[in-house]
PDB file of C-alpha atoms in Angstrom:
ATOM      1  CA  MET A   1      74.861 100.077 113.611  1.00 36.00           C
ATOM      2  CA  LYS A   2      74.605  96.825 115.658  1.00 34.00           C
ATOM      3  CA  ARG A   3      77.616  96.010 117.731  1.00 34.00           C
ATOM      4  CA  LEU A   4      79.236  92.853 116.171  1.00 34.00           C
ATOM      5  CA  LEU A   5      79.940  89.596 118.604  1.00 33.00           C
ATOM      6  CA  PRO A   6      83.111  89.782 120.168  1.00 39.00           C
ATOM      7  CA  ILE A   7      85.725  88.458 117.994  1.00 39.00           C
ATOM      8  CA  THR A   8      86.835  85.824 120.531  1.00 40.00           C
ATOM      9  CA  MET A   9      83.033  84.235 120.267  1.00 37.00           C
ATOM     10  CA  MET A  10      83.084  84.050 116.457  1.00 41.00           C
ATOM     11  CA  VAL A  11      86.551  82.481 116.312  1.00 42.00           C
ATOM     12  CA  CYS A  12      85.300  79.969 119.036  1.00 42.00           C
ATOM     13  CA  SER A  13      82.241  79.185 117.235  1.00 39.00           C
ATOM     14  CA  LEU A  14      84.136  78.698 113.452  1.00 39.00           C
ATOM     15  CA  LEU A  15      86.852  76.718 115.035  1.00 39.00           C
ATOM     16  CA  PRO A  16      85.245  73.303 113.866  1.00 37.00           C
ATOM     17  CA  LEU A  17      85.338  74.829 110.427  1.00 36.00           C
ATOM     18  CA  LEU A  18      88.523  76.420 110.535  1.00 41.00           C
ATOM     19  CA  ASN A  19      90.473  73.974 112.470  1.00 44.00           C
ATOM     20  CA  GLY A  20      93.523  73.559 110.082  1.00 40.00           C
ATOM     21  CA  CYS A  21      93.094  76.638 108.455  1.00 48.00           C
ATOM     22  CA  GLU A  22      94.293  80.186 109.201  1.00 79.00           C
ATOM     23  CA  VAL A  23      92.316  81.648 111.983  1.00 78.00           C
ATOM     24  CA  VAL A  24      94.294  84.541 112.131  1.00 80.00           C
ATOM     25  CA  GLN A  25      94.186  85.394 108.519  1.00 85.00           C
ATOM     26  CA  TRP A  26      90.620  85.147 108.571  1.00 88.00           C
ATOM     27  CA  LYS A  27      90.225  87.554 111.619  1.00 87.00           C
ATOM     28  CA  THR A  28      92.567  89.988 110.029  1.00 89.00           C
ATOM     29  CA  GLU A  29      90.797  90.048 106.907  1.00 92.00           C
ATOM     30  CA  HIS A  30      87.408  90.059 109.035  1.00 93.00           C
ATOM     31  CA  ASP A  31      88.697  93.366 110.739  1.00 94.00           C
ATOM     32  CA  GLN A  32      89.663  95.012 107.587  1.00 95.00           C
ATOM     33  CA  THR A  33      86.389  94.253 105.906  1.00 96.00           C
ATOM     34  CA  VAL A  34      84.312  95.545 108.953  1.00 96.00           C
ATOM     35  CA  LEU A  35      86.712  99.131 108.859  1.00 97.00           C
ATOM     36  CA  HIS A  36      86.182  99.005 104.985  1.00 97.00           C
ATOM     37  CA  ASP A  37      82.565  98.803 105.468  1.00 96.00           C
ATOM     38  CA  ASP A  38      82.254 101.756 108.130  1.00 96.00           C
ATOM     39  CA  GLY A  39      84.033 103.797 105.764  1.00 97.00           C
ATOM     40  CA  PHE A  40      87.563 103.535 106.660  1.00 98.00           C
ATOM     41  CA  THR A  41      90.723 103.394 104.385  1.00 98.00           C
ATOM     42  CA  LYS A  42      94.184 101.869 104.176  1.00 98.00           C
ATOM     43  CA  HIS A  43      96.894 104.340 103.324  1.00 98.00           C
ATOM     44  CA  SER A  44     100.621 103.693 103.024  1.00 98.00           C
ATOM     45  CA  LEU A  45     103.190 106.695 103.667  1.00 98.00           C
ATOM     46  CA  ALA A  46     106.679 106.375 102.218  1.00 98.00           C
ATOM     47  CA  LEU A  47     109.137 107.458 105.159  1.00 98.00           C
ATOM     48  CA  LYS A  48     111.801 109.908 104.614  1.00 98.00           C
ATOM     49  CA  GLU A  49     114.821 107.299 106.004  1.00 97.00           C
ATOM     50  CA  GLY A  50     113.177 104.299 103.707  1.00 98.00           C
ATOM     51  CA  GLY A  51     110.362 102.283 104.757  1.00 98.00           C
ATOM     52  CA  THR A  52     106.660 102.416 105.252  1.00 98.00           C
ATOM     53  CA  LEU A  53     104.011 103.467 107.671  1.00 98.00           C
ATOM     54  CA  THR A  54     100.848 102.100 106.792  1.00 98.00           C
ATOM     55  CA  TYR A  55      97.745 103.188 108.509  1.00 98.00           C
ATOM     56  CA  TRP A  56      93.961 103.648 108.467  1.00 98.00           C
ATOM     57  CA  GLU A  57      91.780 106.703 108.332  1.00 98.00           C
ATOM     58  CA  GLY A  58      88.314 107.315 108.673  1.00 98.00           C
ATOM     59  CA  GLY A  59      85.690 109.913 110.245  1.00 97.00           C
ATOM     60  CA  GLN A  60      85.373 113.686 110.388  1.00 95.00           C
ATOM     61  CA  GLY A  61      85.719 116.192 113.065  1.00 96.00           C
ATOM     62  CA  GLU A  62      88.986 116.877 115.368  1.00 97.00           C
ATOM     63  CA  PRO A  63      92.136 114.625 114.511  1.00 98.00           C
ATOM     64  CA  LEU A  64      92.557 111.654 116.963  1.00 98.00           C
ATOM     65  CA  LEU A  65      95.536 109.603 116.793  1.00 98.00           C
ATOM     66  CA  LEU A  66      95.268 106.133 118.049  1.00 98.00           C
ATOM     67  CA  LEU A  67      98.650 104.080 118.630  1.00 98.00           C
ATOM     68  CA  HIS A  68      98.704 100.314 119.195  1.00 98.00           C
ATOM     69  CA  GLY A  69     101.111  98.526 121.816  1.00 96.00           C
ATOM     70  CA  PHE A  70     103.853  96.204 121.406  1.00 94.00           C
ATOM     71  CA  GLY A  71     102.716  92.995 118.851  1.00 86.00           C
ATOM     72  CA  GLY A  72      99.488  94.332 117.838  1.00 86.00           C
ATOM     73  CA  THR A  73      98.528  96.102 115.002  1.00 95.00           C
ATOM     74  CA  ALA A  74      95.802  99.224 114.663  1.00 97.00           C
ATOM     75  CA  ALA A  75      92.937  97.185 113.556  1.00 96.00           C
ATOM     76  CA  ALA A  76      93.468  94.291 116.054  1.00 94.00           C
ATOM     77  CA  THR A  77      93.792  96.629 119.275  1.00 96.00           C
ATOM     78  CA  TRP A  78      91.481  99.354 118.238  1.00 98.00           C
ATOM     79  CA  LYS A  79      88.772  98.274 116.012  1.00 97.00           C
ATOM     80  CA  ALA A  80      85.737  98.478 118.388  1.00 97.00           C
ATOM     81  CA  GLU A  81      87.045 102.001 119.258  1.00 98.00           C
ATOM     82  CA  MET A  82      87.789 103.177 115.961  1.00 98.00           C
ATOM     83  CA  LEU A  83      84.348 102.464 114.748  1.00 98.00           C
ATOM     84  CA  GLU A  84      82.741 104.443 117.383  1.00 98.00           C
ATOM     85  CA  LEU A  85      85.215 107.483 117.707  1.00 98.00           C
ATOM     86  CA  SER A  86      84.921 107.905 113.669  1.00 98.00           C
ATOM     87  CA  LYS A  87      81.499 109.082 114.136  1.00 97.00           C
ATOM     88  CA  HIS A  88      82.838 112.203 116.227  1.00 97.00           C
ATOM     89  CA  TYR A  89      86.440 112.610 115.124  1.00 98.00           C
ATOM     90  CA  HIS A  90      88.906 112.200 112.137  1.00 98.00           C
ATOM     91  CA  VAL A  91      90.468 109.107 113.496  1.00 98.00           C
ATOM     92  CA  ILE A  92      93.792 108.046 112.398  1.00 98.00           C
ATOM     93  CA  ALA A  93      95.230 104.913 113.193  1.00 98.00           C
ATOM     94  CA  PRO A  94      98.610 103.464 112.302  1.00 98.00           C
ATOM     95  CA  ASP A  95     100.790 100.507 112.563  1.00 98.00           C
ATOM     96  CA  LEU A  96     103.810 101.197 114.399  1.00 98.00           C
ATOM     97  CA  LEU A  97     107.015 100.404 113.006  1.00 98.00           C
ATOM     98  CA  TRP A  98     108.033  96.999 112.561  1.00 98.00           C
ATOM     99  CA  PHE A  99     104.175  95.642 113.304  1.00 97.00           C
ATOM    100  CA  GLY A 100     101.564  94.884 110.890  1.00 94.00           C
ATOM    101  CA  GLU A 101     102.554  96.449 107.589  1.00 94.00           C
ATOM    102  CA  SER A 102     105.069  99.275 108.508  1.00 98.00           C
ATOM    103  CA  GLN A 103     108.513  99.207 109.101  1.00 97.00           C
ATOM    104  CA  SER A 104     111.570 101.285 108.515  1.00 98.00           C
ATOM    105  CA  LYS A 105     115.057 101.626 107.503  1.00 97.00           C
ATOM    106  CA  ALA A 106     116.272 103.468 110.428  1.00 98.00           C
ATOM    107  CA  GLU A 107     117.468 102.254 113.868  1.00 97.00           C
ATOM    108  CA  ALA A 108     114.773 100.401 115.957  1.00 98.00           C
ATOM    109  CA  ARG A 109     114.161 102.680 118.772  1.00 98.00           C
ATOM    110  CA  LEU A 110     111.357 105.048 120.646  1.00 98.00           C
ATOM    111  CA  ALA A 111     112.353 108.132 118.794  1.00 98.00           C
ATOM    112  CA  THR A 112     112.155 106.469 115.434  1.00 98.00           C
ATOM    113  CA  GLN A 113     108.773 105.450 116.110  1.00 98.00           C
ATOM    114  CA  THR A 114     107.865 108.646 117.227  1.00 98.00           C
ATOM    115  CA  GLN A 115     109.421 110.582 114.432  1.00 98.00           C
ATOM    116  CA  ALA A 116     107.587 108.518 111.881  1.00 98.00           C
ATOM    117  CA  ILE A 117     104.325 109.409 113.551  1.00 98.00           C
ATOM    118  CA  TRP A 118     105.585 112.971 112.914  1.00 98.00           C
ATOM    119  CA  GLN A 119     105.881 112.473 109.575  1.00 98.00           C
ATOM    120  CA  LEU A 120     102.544 110.840 109.472  1.00 98.00           C
ATOM    121  CA  VAL A 121     100.887 114.144 110.900  1.00 98.00           C
ATOM    122  CA  ASP A 122     102.748 116.384 108.788  1.00 98.00           C
ATOM    123  CA  HIS A 123     101.740 114.631 105.562  1.00 98.00           C
ATOM    124  CA  LEU A 124      98.255 115.018 106.588  1.00 98.00           C
ATOM    125  CA  LYS A 125      98.610 118.611 107.353  1.00 98.00           C
ATOM    126  CA  LEU A 126      97.576 118.585 110.800  1.00 97.00           C
ATOM    127  CA  GLN A 127      98.648 121.487 112.995  1.00 94.00           C
ATOM    128  CA  LYS A 128      97.401 119.947 116.237  1.00 96.00           C
ATOM    129  CA  ILE A 129      96.106 116.422 117.105  1.00 98.00           C
ATOM    130  CA  ASN A 130      94.699 114.516 119.921  1.00 98.00           C
ATOM    131  CA  VAL A 131      96.292 111.319 120.716  1.00 98.00           C
ATOM    132  CA  ALA A 132      95.898 108.105 122.385  1.00 98.00           C
ATOM    133  CA  GLY A 133      98.030 105.353 123.359  1.00 98.00           C
ATOM    134  CA  ILE A 134      98.340 102.383 125.075  1.00 98.00           C
ATOM    135  CA  SER A 135     101.148 100.238 126.402  1.00 97.00           C
ATOM    136  CA  TYR A 136     104.095 100.470 123.971  1.00 97.00           C
ATOM    137  CA  GLY A 137     101.888 103.350 122.131  1.00 98.00           C
ATOM    138  CA  GLY A 138     101.840 105.282 125.210  1.00 98.00           C
ATOM    139  CA  PHE A 139     105.601 105.724 125.451  1.00 98.00           C
ATOM    140  CA  VAL A 140     105.269 107.210 121.789  1.00 98.00           C
ATOM    141  CA  THR A 141     102.188 109.359 123.097  1.00 98.00           C
ATOM    142  CA  TYR A 142     104.248 110.558 126.117  1.00 98.00           C
ATOM    143  CA  ASP A 143     107.339 111.013 123.514  1.00 98.00           C
ATOM    144  CA  MET A 144     105.088 113.268 121.423  1.00 98.00           C
ATOM    145  CA  MET A 145     103.985 115.230 124.424  1.00 98.00           C
ATOM    146  CA  THR A 146     107.115 116.526 124.442  1.00 98.00           C
ATOM    147  CA  THR A 147     106.510 118.557 121.735  1.00 98.00           C
ATOM    148  CA  PRO A 148     103.581 120.085 123.651  1.00 98.00           C
ATOM    149  CA  GLU A 149     102.505 122.963 120.918  1.00 98.00           C
ATOM    150  CA  ARG A 150     101.280 120.226 118.708  1.00 98.00           C
ATOM    151  CA  ILE A 151      99.249 118.132 121.244  1.00 98.00           C
ATOM    152  CA  ASN A 152      95.824 119.317 122.074  1.00 98.00           C
ATOM    153  CA  LYS A 153      94.784 116.463 124.507  1.00 98.00           C
ATOM    154  CA  ALA A 154      96.712 113.103 125.103  1.00 98.00           C
ATOM    155  CA  ILE A 155      95.385 109.625 126.667  1.00 98.00           C
ATOM    156  CA  ILE A 156      97.701 107.169 127.860  1.00 98.00           C
ATOM    157  CA  ILE A 157      96.548 103.601 128.551  1.00 98.00           C
ATOM    158  CA  ALA A 158      98.493 100.997 130.838  1.00 98.00           C
ATOM    159  CA  SER A 159     102.012 102.919 129.976  1.00 98.00           C
ATOM    160  CA  PRO A 160     104.356 104.153 132.636  1.00 97.00           C
ATOM    161  CA  GLY A 161     105.958 106.859 130.365  1.00 95.00           C
ATOM    162  CA  PRO A 162     109.500 108.053 131.686  1.00 96.00           C
ATOM    163  CA  LEU A 163     108.889 106.350 135.188  1.00 96.00           C
ATOM    164  CA  PHE A 164     109.257 102.751 134.567  1.00 93.00           C
ATOM    165  CA  SER A 165     112.434 102.272 136.619  1.00 92.00           C
ATOM    166  CA  ASP A 166     115.095  99.281 136.004  1.00 92.00           C
ATOM    167  CA  ASN A 167     113.910  98.063 139.479  1.00 94.00           C
ATOM    168  CA  ASP A 168     110.422  98.046 137.984  1.00 94.00           C
ATOM    169  CA  LEU A 169     111.849  96.061 134.859  1.00 93.00           C
ATOM    170  CA  ALA A 170     113.374  93.524 137.100  1.00 94.00           C
ATOM    171  CA  ASP A 171     109.766  92.982 139.024  1.00 96.00           C
ATOM    172  CA  LEU A 172     108.208  92.322 135.671  1.00 96.00           C
ATOM    173  CA  VAL A 173     110.835  90.107 134.551  1.00 95.00           C
ATOM    174  CA  LYS A 174     110.198  88.140 137.914  1.00 96.00           C
ATOM    175  CA  ARG A 175     106.258  88.228 137.541  1.00 95.00           C
ATOM    176  CA  ALA A 176     106.641  86.876 133.898  1.00 95.00           C
ATOM    177  CA  ASN A 177     108.934  84.220 134.951  1.00 95.00           C
ATOM    178  CA  VAL A 178     111.329  84.988 131.963  1.00 96.00           C
ATOM    179  CA  ASN A 179     115.046  86.005 131.838  1.00 95.00           C
ATOM    180  CA  THR A 180     114.486  89.158 130.141  1.00 95.00           C
ATOM    181  CA  PRO A 181     111.831  91.525 128.880  1.00 95.00           C
ATOM    182  CA  GLU A 182     112.385  90.796 125.163  1.00 95.00           C
ATOM    183  CA  ALA A 183     111.635  87.111 126.042  1.00 95.00           C
ATOM    184  CA  LEU A 184     108.164  88.131 126.985  1.00 96.00           C
ATOM    185  CA  PHE A 185     107.684  90.866 124.344  1.00 96.00           C
ATOM    186  CA  VAL A 186     109.225  89.052 121.723  1.00 96.00           C
ATOM    187  CA  PRO A 187     107.814  85.189 122.318  1.00 95.00           C
ATOM    188  CA  SER A 188     109.730  82.774 120.096  1.00 93.00           C
ATOM    189  CA  ASP A 189     107.151  80.443 120.084  1.00 93.00           C
ATOM    190  CA  SER A 190     103.614  79.142 120.625  1.00 92.00           C
ATOM    191  CA  ASN A 191     104.412  78.552 124.397  1.00 93.00           C
ATOM    192  CA  GLY A 192     105.794  82.183 124.670  1.00 94.00           C
ATOM    193  CA  ILE A 193     102.139  83.524 123.102  1.00 94.00           C
ATOM    194  CA  ARG A 194     100.467  81.880 125.704  1.00 93.00           C
ATOM    195  CA  ARG A 195     102.639  83.299 128.518  1.00 94.00           C
ATOM    196  CA  LEU A 196     102.190  86.798 127.075  1.00 94.00           C
ATOM    197  CA  TYR A 197      98.416  86.685 126.697  1.00 93.00           C
ATOM    198  CA  ASP A 198      98.347  85.484 130.375  1.00 93.00           C
ATOM    199  CA  ASN A 199      99.802  88.428 131.408  1.00 94.00           C
ATOM    200  CA  VAL A 200      98.121  90.654 129.455  1.00 95.00           C
ATOM    201  CA  PHE A 201      94.183  89.696 129.921  1.00 93.00           C
ATOM    202  CA  VAL A 202      92.696  89.256 133.157  1.00 90.00           C
ATOM    203  CA  LYS A 203      91.385  86.075 132.430  1.00 84.00           C
ATOM    204  CA  LYS A 204      93.605  83.308 130.860  1.00 79.00           C
ATOM    205  CA  LYS A 205      92.101  82.392 127.098  1.00 75.00           C
ATOM    206  CA  PRO A 206      91.617  78.921 125.877  1.00 80.00           C
ATOM    207  CA  MET A 207      93.905  78.597 123.165  1.00 86.00           C
ATOM    208  CA  PRO A 208      94.261  75.456 120.673  1.00 87.00           C
ATOM    209  CA  ASP A 209      98.087  74.564 119.880  1.00 88.00           C
ATOM    210  CA  PHE A 210      97.193  75.327 116.058  1.00 89.00           C
ATOM    211  CA  VAL A 211      95.676  78.950 117.094  1.00 89.00           C
ATOM    212  CA  ALA A 212      98.664  79.591 119.392  1.00 91.00           C
ATOM    213  CA  GLU A 213     100.641  78.792 116.720  1.00 92.00           C
ATOM    214  CA  GLN A 214      99.195  80.979 113.822  1.00 91.00           C
ATOM    215  CA  ILE A 215      99.069  83.787 116.179  1.00 90.00           C
ATOM    216  CA  TYR A 216     102.838  83.516 116.628  1.00 91.00           C
ATOM    217  CA  GLN A 217     103.518  82.823 112.800  1.00 91.00           C
ATOM    218  CA  GLY A 218     100.676  86.012 112.170  1.00 87.00           C
ATOM    219  CA  TYR A 219     101.795  88.534 114.568  1.00 88.00           C
ATOM    220  CA  PHE A 220     104.985  87.679 116.251  1.00 91.00           C
ATOM    221  CA  SER A 221     107.543  85.911 114.067  1.00 91.00           C
ATOM    222  CA  GLN A 222     108.669  88.793 111.802  1.00 93.00           C
ATOM    223  CA  TRP A 223     110.690  91.626 112.595  1.00 95.00           C
ATOM    224  CA  LYS A 224     112.226  89.919 115.707  1.00 96.00           C
ATOM    225  CA  PRO A 225     115.459  91.496 115.676  1.00 97.00           C
ATOM    226  CA  GLU A 226     113.928  94.986 115.445  1.00 98.00           C
ATOM    227  CA  ARG A 227     111.394  94.158 118.495  1.00 97.00           C
ATOM    228  CA  THR A 228     114.164  93.038 120.328  1.00 97.00           C
ATOM    229  CA  SER A 229     116.014  96.123 119.744  1.00 98.00           C
ATOM    230  CA  LEU A 230     112.889  98.310 120.726  1.00 97.00           C
ATOM    231  CA  ILE A 231     112.793  96.754 124.100  1.00 97.00           C
ATOM    232  CA  GLN A 232     116.351  96.827 124.761  1.00 97.00           C
ATOM    233  CA  THR A 233     117.029 100.735 123.606  1.00 97.00           C
ATOM    234  CA  LEU A 234     113.919 101.631 125.474  1.00 96.00           C
ATOM    235  CA  PRO A 235     115.591 102.610 128.674  1.00 95.00           C
ATOM    236  CA  LEU A 236     117.713 105.249 126.838  1.00 95.00           C
ATOM    237  CA  ASP A 237     114.771 106.929 125.302  1.00 97.00           C
ATOM    238  CA  ARG A 238     112.933 106.776 128.798  1.00 95.00           C
ATOM    239  CA  ASP A 239     115.876 108.795 130.466  1.00 95.00           C
ATOM    240  CA  ARG A 240     115.567 111.388 127.562  1.00 97.00           C
ATOM    241  CA  ILE A 241     112.044 111.911 127.886  1.00 97.00           C
ATOM    242  CA  GLN A 242     112.252 112.293 131.688  1.00 96.00           C
ATOM    243  CA  GLN A 243     114.558 115.229 131.087  1.00 97.00           C
ATOM    244  CA  PHE A 244     111.180 116.898 129.634  1.00 97.00           C
ATOM    245  CA  ASP A 245     109.444 119.457 132.584  1.00 97.00           C
ATOM    246  CA  PRO A 246     106.139 117.676 133.335  1.00 97.00           C
ATOM    247  CA  THR A 247     104.449 120.837 134.361  1.00 97.00           C
ATOM    248  CA  HIS A 248     104.945 122.033 130.142  1.00 97.00           C
ATOM    249  CA  LEU A 249     102.670 118.614 128.912  1.00 98.00           C
ATOM    250  CA  PRO A 250      99.475 119.107 127.454  1.00 98.00           C
ATOM    251  CA  LYS A 251      96.090 118.339 128.920  1.00 98.00           C
ATOM    252  CA  LEU A 252      96.370 114.398 129.773  1.00 98.00           C
ATOM    253  CA  MET A 253      94.486 111.438 130.882  1.00 98.00           C
ATOM    254  CA  LEU A 254      95.213 108.415 132.145  1.00 98.00           C
ATOM    255  CA  ILE A 255      93.502 105.068 131.906  1.00 98.00           C
ATOM    256  CA  TRP A 256      94.488 101.929 134.121  1.00 98.00           C
ATOM    257  CA  GLY A 257      93.479  98.138 134.615  1.00 98.00           C
ATOM    258  CA  GLU A 258      92.825  97.475 138.313  1.00 98.00           C
ATOM    259  CA  LYS A 259      94.961  94.020 137.469  1.00 97.00           C
ATOM    260  CA  ASP A 260      97.332  95.239 135.121  1.00 97.00           C
ATOM    261  CA  LYS A 261     100.329  92.463 135.473  1.00 96.00           C
ATOM    262  CA  ILE A 262     102.691  94.115 133.052  1.00 97.00           C
ATOM    263  CA  PHE A 263     102.403  97.551 134.509  1.00 97.00           C
ATOM    264  CA  PRO A 264     100.787  97.168 137.874  1.00 97.00           C
ATOM    265  CA  LEU A 265      98.538 100.107 138.924  1.00 98.00           C
ATOM    266  CA  SER A 266     101.089 101.772 141.130  1.00 97.00           C
ATOM    267  CA  ASN A 267     103.035 102.426 137.983  1.00 97.00           C
ATOM    268  CA  GLY A 268     100.055 104.472 136.846  1.00 98.00           C
ATOM    269  CA  ILE A 269      99.302 106.155 140.386  1.00 98.00           C
ATOM    270  CA  LYS A 270     103.060 107.461 140.094  1.00 98.00           C
ATOM    271  CA  LEU A 271     102.489 108.789 136.704  1.00 98.00           C
ATOM    272  CA  SER A 272      99.382 110.574 137.772  1.00 98.00           C
ATOM    273  CA  LYS A 273     101.092 112.450 140.567  1.00 98.00           C
ATOM    274  CA  TYR A 274     104.046 113.079 138.532  1.00 98.00           C
ATOM    275  CA  THR A 275     102.022 114.894 135.690  1.00 98.00           C
ATOM    276  CA  GLN A 276      98.919 115.793 137.772  1.00 98.00           C
ATOM    277  CA  ALA A 277      96.901 114.050 135.316  1.00 98.00           C
ATOM    278  CA  PRO A 278      93.734 112.439 136.597  1.00 98.00           C
ATOM    279  CA  ILE A 279      93.666 108.522 136.441  1.00 98.00           C
ATOM    280  CA  VAL A 280      90.578 106.281 135.493  1.00 98.00           C
ATOM    281  CA  VAL A 281      91.131 102.974 137.096  1.00 98.00           C
ATOM    282  CA  ILE A 282      88.922 100.059 135.518  1.00 98.00           C
ATOM    283  CA  PRO A 283      87.843  97.157 137.830  1.00 97.00           C
ATOM    284  CA  ASN A 284      88.558  93.639 136.843  1.00 96.00           C
ATOM    285  CA  THR A 285      90.710  94.461 134.124  1.00 97.00           C
ATOM    286  CA  ALA A 286      93.899  94.159 133.188  1.00 97.00           C
ATOM    287  CA  HIS A 287      96.662  95.326 130.710  1.00 97.00           C
ATOM    288  CA  GLY A 288      94.655  94.515 127.445  1.00 95.00           C
ATOM    289  CA  VAL A 289      92.335  97.736 128.093  1.00 97.00           C
ATOM    290  CA  THR A 290      91.001  98.325 124.556  1.00 97.00           C
ATOM    291  CA  ASN A 291      90.256  94.709 123.990  1.00 94.00           C
ATOM    292  CA  GLU A 292      88.915  93.735 127.551  1.00 95.00           C
ATOM    293  CA  GLN A 293      86.872  97.046 127.552  1.00 97.00           C
ATOM    294  CA  PRO A 294      86.024  98.748 124.434  1.00 97.00           C
ATOM    295  CA  GLU A 295      82.901 100.221 124.961  1.00 97.00           C
ATOM    296  CA  LEU A 296      84.078 102.062 128.496  1.00 98.00           C
ATOM    297  CA  THR A 297      87.568 103.267 126.695  1.00 98.00           C
ATOM    298  CA  THR A 298      85.622 104.721 124.075  1.00 98.00           C
ATOM    299  CA  GLU A 299      83.244 106.463 126.253  1.00 98.00           C
ATOM    300  CA  LEU A 300      86.227 107.573 128.379  1.00 98.00           C
ATOM    301  CA  ILE A 301      88.214 109.120 125.529  1.00 98.00           C
ATOM    302  CA  SER A 302      84.923 110.614 124.042  1.00 98.00           C
ATOM    303  CA  ASN A 303      84.189 112.489 127.356  1.00 98.00           C
ATOM    304  CA  PHE A 304      87.780 113.547 127.970  1.00 98.00           C
ATOM    305  CA  LEU A 305      87.959 114.933 124.839  1.00 98.00           C
ATOM    306  CA  GLN A 306      84.796 116.788 125.074  1.00 95.00           C
ATOM    307  CA  GLN A 307      85.396 118.488 128.335  1.00 89.00           C
TER     308      GLN A 307
END
């Protein structure tokens, strides 16, 4: 299948036609149509604690779970990789809780996210899986790795796991020029969207006011109390997963952007030494690795799983 034009190019070319219309809604529908046309299906799992976990499923082969980051959805984060990886793997890509179409009645914290993913794995009757997670999805991945008997191989992208200290958090807040981490990750308006995107991607993205507002309304306006709780409770779960002996973790690879401003490369090097896992550093790439470097991300994941 020919690679589609990057979505940003398509949106830019259509801006004169879409001005005043729902660009974000159009992009979401386009992504879902592309996935459906490639054989993916979307499902919903009723959670034991109440709520729903929505996920995409496609392809055949070894199971590969893809976990997105904070503020994203499965399709928005992984679409390009899903299309390629499903040629060789049984790809499962959920919307994490309180993102996309997923939500739970349980407390909003990392442990709840991880338990919901294990419910999905059990629902699919999978005994052992491969898993890749970016940013916040990397925290979920690390938490899952503390059940090593159920993980074949894991890939963590731009996520420091248990080694993100309070000092690191203070440095992040200072770099982003905000008062609290949730002020960056749970934006309250379109200006907050621009600030977040400027910190996530290596190059500033031109963003008309109506597009910034639609991104906020489409991806960030819902579940704000729950997302704030996810950020505020993360240090507690960080301390919990730090108790697990890293020598007992399953086989792991790290992928990092050289110019990551959210979790700088120094965090990745520290995690690599702590876990004795190889780290692949991608030049001229920031935090949004899966969106900035989808072909290379796919190649790295495939090569690692095939070793």
